[in-house]
Coordinates of C-alpha atoms and ligand atoms in Angstrom, one line a residue:
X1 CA 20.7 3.1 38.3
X2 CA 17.4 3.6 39.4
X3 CA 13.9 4.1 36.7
X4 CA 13.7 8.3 36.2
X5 CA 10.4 9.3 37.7
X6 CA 7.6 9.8 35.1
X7 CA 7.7 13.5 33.5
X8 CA 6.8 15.4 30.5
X9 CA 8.6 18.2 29.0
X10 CA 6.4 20.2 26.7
X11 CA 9.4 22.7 25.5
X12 CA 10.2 19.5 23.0
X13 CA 11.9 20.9 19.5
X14 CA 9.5 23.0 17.7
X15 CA 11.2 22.0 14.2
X16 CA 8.3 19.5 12.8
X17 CA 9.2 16.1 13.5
X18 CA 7.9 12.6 13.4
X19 CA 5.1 13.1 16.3
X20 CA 5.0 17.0 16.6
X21 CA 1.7 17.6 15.5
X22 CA -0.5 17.1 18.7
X23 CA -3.4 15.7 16.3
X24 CA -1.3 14.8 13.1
X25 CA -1.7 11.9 11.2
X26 CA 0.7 9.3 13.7
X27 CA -1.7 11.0 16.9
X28 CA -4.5 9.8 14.7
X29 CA -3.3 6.3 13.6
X30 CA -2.5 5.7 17.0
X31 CA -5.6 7.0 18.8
X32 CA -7.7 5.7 16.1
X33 CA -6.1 2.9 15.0
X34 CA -6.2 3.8 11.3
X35 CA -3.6 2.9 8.7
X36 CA -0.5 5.1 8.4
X37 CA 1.5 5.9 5.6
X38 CA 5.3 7.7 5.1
X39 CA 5.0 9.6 2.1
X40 CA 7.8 11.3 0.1
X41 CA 7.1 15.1 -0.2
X42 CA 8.5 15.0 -3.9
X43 CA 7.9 11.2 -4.8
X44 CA 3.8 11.6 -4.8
X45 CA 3.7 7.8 -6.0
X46 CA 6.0 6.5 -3.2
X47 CA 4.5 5.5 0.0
X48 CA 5.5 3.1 3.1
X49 CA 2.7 1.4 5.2
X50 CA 3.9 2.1 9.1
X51 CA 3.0 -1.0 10.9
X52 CA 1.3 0.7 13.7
X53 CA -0.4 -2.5 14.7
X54 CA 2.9 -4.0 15.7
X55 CA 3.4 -0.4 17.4
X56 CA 0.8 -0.5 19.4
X57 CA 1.1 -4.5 20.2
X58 CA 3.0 -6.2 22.4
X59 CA 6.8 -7.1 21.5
X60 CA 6.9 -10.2 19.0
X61 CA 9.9 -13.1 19.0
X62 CA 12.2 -10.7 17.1
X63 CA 11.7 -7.9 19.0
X64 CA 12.4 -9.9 22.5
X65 CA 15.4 -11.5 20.9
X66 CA 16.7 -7.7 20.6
X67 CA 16.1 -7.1 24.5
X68 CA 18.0 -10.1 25.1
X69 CA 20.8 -9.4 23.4
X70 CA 20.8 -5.7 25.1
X71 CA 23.0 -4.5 28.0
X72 CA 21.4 -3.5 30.8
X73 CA 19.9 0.2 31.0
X74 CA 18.0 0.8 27.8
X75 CA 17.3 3.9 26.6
X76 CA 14.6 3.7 23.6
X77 CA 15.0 6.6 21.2
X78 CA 11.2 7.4 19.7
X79 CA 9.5 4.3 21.9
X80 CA 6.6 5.3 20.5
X81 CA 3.5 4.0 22.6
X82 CA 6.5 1.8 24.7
X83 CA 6.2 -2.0 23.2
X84 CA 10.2 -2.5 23.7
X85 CA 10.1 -0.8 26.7
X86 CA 7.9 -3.0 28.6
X87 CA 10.0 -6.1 27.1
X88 CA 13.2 -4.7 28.5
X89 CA 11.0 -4.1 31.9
X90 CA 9.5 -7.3 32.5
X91 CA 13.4 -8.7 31.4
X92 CA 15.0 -7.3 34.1
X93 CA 16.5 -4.2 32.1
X94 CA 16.3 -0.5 33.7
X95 CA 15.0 1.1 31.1
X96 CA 13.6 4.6 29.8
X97 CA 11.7 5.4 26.7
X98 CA 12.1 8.7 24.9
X99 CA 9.4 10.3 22.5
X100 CA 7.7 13.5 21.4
X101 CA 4.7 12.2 20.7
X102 CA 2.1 13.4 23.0
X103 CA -0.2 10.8 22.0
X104 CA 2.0 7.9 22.5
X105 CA 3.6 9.2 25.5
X106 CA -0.3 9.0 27.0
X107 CA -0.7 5.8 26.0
X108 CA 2.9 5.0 27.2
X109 CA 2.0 7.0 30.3
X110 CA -1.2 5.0 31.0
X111 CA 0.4 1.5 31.0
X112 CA 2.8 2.7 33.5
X113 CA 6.2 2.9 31.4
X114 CA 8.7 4.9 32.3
X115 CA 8.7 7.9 29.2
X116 CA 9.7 11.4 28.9
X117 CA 8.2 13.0 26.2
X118 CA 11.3 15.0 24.7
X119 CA 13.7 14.6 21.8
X120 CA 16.7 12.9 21.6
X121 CA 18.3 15.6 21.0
X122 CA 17.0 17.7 24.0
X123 CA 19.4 16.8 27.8
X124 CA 18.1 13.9 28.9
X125 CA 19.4 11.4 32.5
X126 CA 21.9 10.0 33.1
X127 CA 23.8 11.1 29.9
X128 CA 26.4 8.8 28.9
X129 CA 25.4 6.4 31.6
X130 CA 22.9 3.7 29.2
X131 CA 24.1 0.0 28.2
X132 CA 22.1 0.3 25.0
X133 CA 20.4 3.0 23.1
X134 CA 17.0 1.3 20.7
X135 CA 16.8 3.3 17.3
X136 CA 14.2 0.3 16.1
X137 CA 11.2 1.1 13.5
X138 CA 13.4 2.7 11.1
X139 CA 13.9 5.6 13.6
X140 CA 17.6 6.2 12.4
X141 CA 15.7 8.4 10.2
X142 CA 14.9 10.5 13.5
X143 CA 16.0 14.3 12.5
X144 CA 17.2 13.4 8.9
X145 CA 20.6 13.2 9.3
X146 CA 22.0 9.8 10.4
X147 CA 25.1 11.0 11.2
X148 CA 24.1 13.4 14.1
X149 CA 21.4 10.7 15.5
X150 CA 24.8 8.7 15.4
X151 CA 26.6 10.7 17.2
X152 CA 23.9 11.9 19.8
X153 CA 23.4 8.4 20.4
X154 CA 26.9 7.1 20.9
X155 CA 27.3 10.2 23.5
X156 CA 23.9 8.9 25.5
X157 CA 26.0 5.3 26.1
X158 CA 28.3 4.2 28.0
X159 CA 31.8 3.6 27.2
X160 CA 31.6 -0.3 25.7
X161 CA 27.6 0.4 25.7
X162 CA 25.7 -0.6 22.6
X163 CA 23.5 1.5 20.0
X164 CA 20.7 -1.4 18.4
X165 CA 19.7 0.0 15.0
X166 CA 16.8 -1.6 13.0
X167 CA 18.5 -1.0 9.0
X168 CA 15.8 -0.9 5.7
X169 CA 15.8 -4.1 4.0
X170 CA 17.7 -3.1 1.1
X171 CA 21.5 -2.8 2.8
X172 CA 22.2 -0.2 -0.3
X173 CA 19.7 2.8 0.7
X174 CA 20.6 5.8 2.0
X175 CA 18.6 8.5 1.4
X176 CA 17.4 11.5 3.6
X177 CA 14.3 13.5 2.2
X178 CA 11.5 15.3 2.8
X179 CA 8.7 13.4 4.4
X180 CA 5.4 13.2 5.3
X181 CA 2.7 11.0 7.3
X182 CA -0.7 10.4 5.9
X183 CA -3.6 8.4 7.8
X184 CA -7.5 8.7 6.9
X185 CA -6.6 11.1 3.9
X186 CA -5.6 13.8 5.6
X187 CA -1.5 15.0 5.7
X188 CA 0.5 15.5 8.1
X189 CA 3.7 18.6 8.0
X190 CA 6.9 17.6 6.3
X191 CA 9.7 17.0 8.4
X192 CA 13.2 15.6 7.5
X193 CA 13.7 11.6 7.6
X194 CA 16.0 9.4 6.6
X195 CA 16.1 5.5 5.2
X196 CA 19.3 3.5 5.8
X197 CA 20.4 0.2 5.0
X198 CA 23.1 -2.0 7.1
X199 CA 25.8 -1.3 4.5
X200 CA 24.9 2.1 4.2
X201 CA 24.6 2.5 7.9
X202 CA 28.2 1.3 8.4
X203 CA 29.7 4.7 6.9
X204 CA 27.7 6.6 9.2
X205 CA 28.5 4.8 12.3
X206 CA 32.4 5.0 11.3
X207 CA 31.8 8.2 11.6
X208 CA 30.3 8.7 14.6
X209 CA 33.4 6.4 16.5
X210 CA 30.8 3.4 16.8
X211 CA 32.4 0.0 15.9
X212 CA 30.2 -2.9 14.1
X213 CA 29.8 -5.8 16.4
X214 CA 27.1 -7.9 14.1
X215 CA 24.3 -7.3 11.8
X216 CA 21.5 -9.8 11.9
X217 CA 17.8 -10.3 10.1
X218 CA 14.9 -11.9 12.0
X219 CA 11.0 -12.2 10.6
X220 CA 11.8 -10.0 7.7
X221 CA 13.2 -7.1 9.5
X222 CA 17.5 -5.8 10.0
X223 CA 19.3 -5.1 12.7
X224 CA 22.8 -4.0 12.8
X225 CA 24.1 -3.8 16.7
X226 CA 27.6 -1.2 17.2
X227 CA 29.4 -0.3 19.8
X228 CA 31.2 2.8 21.3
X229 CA 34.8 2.5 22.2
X230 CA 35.2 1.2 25.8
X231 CA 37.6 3.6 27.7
X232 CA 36.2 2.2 30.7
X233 CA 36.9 -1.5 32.2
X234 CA 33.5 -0.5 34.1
X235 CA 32.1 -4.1 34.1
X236 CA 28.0 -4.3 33.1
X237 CA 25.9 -7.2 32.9
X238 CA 25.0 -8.5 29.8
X239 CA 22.3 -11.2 30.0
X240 CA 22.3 -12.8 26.1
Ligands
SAM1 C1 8.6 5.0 13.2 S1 7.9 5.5 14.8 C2 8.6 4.3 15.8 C3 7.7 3.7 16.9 C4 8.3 3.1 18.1 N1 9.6 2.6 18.0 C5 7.4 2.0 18.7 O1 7.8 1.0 19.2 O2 6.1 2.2 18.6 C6 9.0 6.9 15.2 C7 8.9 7.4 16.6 O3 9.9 8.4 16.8 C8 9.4 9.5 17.5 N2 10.3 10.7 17.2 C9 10.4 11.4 16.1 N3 11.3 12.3 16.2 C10 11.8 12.2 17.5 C11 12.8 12.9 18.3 N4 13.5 13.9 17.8 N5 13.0 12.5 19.5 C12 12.2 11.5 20.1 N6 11.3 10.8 19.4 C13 11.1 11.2 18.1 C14 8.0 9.6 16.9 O4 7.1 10.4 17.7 C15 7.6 8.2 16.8 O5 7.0 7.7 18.0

């Protein structure tokens, strides 16, 4: 498999999502490096800091310790500005990020990674053909309903091939809702999000045929790794 040549599709979804809005509050925060919150459209005293510093830093112990445990040919789902996807470069992985951010496909763009800017949920290469699919930085809440990123993702992987999903700390939650994104006092469109915990998750991956292989924690943060059946004895390289 061979790194996709560069492209942008500008026909991404036009439901609001996460990065939609060309100069929305995640554009901003990322451009401008201001702070950026997840709101709650009907909890007005419930927000979540983003850490958008660790978005737009390099990949940290835990997050390297995730690209070695991936197969190779990795396929971030909502890479953001592309930390992961330069640690799955520079290790050897053939890799593609996936975002519809405009802002952090440029930045992702001008460092040379390898990212369409298109959703998930829009065709993308090499369908059923990755080792590993990335839903990290809480983006299981991508689309607001876990079960059909589940499922989208599982079909993007190769038979045996891995989905890596970064869980909320609290195993228990699982909760979809309105949301919004709010940096420098101004506030973005709702979309639909999601929060899930690893035990929560579990249900939801059932569902979507994935099978639990290990759940893990590292620096604070929760990872739950599954895999899709293996109808295929189609041998890969795992470097772990
Ligand atoms: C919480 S941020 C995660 C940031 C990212 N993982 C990183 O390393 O910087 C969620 C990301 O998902 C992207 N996103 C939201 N909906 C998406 C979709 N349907 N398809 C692809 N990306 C999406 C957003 O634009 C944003 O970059």
């Amino acid at each position: 498999m061979t790194n996709p040549v560069l492209s942008v599709d500008s026909s991404s979804d036009a439901l609001a999502s996460f990065g939609t809005d060309a100069d929305g509050p995640y554009e901003r925060a990322l451009r401008d490096g201001l702070d950026l919150f997840l709101c709650d459209v009907d909890l007005p005293e419930w927000g979540e800091r983003l850490p958008i510093g660790r978005f737009l830093g390099p990949a940290d112990q835990v997050d390297q310790s995730v690209i070695d445990g991936s197969f190779d040919g990795v396929l971030d789902l909502g890479c953001g500005p592309g930390r992961m996807l330069r640690a799955a470069l520079s290790s050897g992985r053939r890799s593609l990020g996936v975002d519809v951010s405009s802002a952090a496909v440029e930045i992702a763009h001008a460092q040379g990674l390898p990212v369409l800017q298109r959703s998930v949920f829009q065709p993308l290469p090499r369908e059923g053909e990755w080792g590993t699919a990335l839903l990290l930085d809480g983006n299981i809440g991508i689309g607001g309903d876990p079960r059909a990123l589940l499922v989208r993702s599982a079909e993007l992987v190769a038979p045996g091939g891995r989905v890596l999903v970064e869980t909320h700390a609290d195993p228990a939650v699982d909760r979809s809702f309105s949301a919004i994104l709010r940096a420098g006092g101004v506030d973005g469109d709702p979309f639909a999000w999601s929060q899930l915990g690893a035990r929560s998750l579990r249900r939801y991956a059932m569902m979507a045929g994935l099978h639990l292989i290990r759940e893990w924690k590292g620096a604070g943060r929760s990872f739950a790794e599954y895999a899709t059946s293996a109808q295929s004895s189609r041998s890969r390289r795992r470097a772990r």
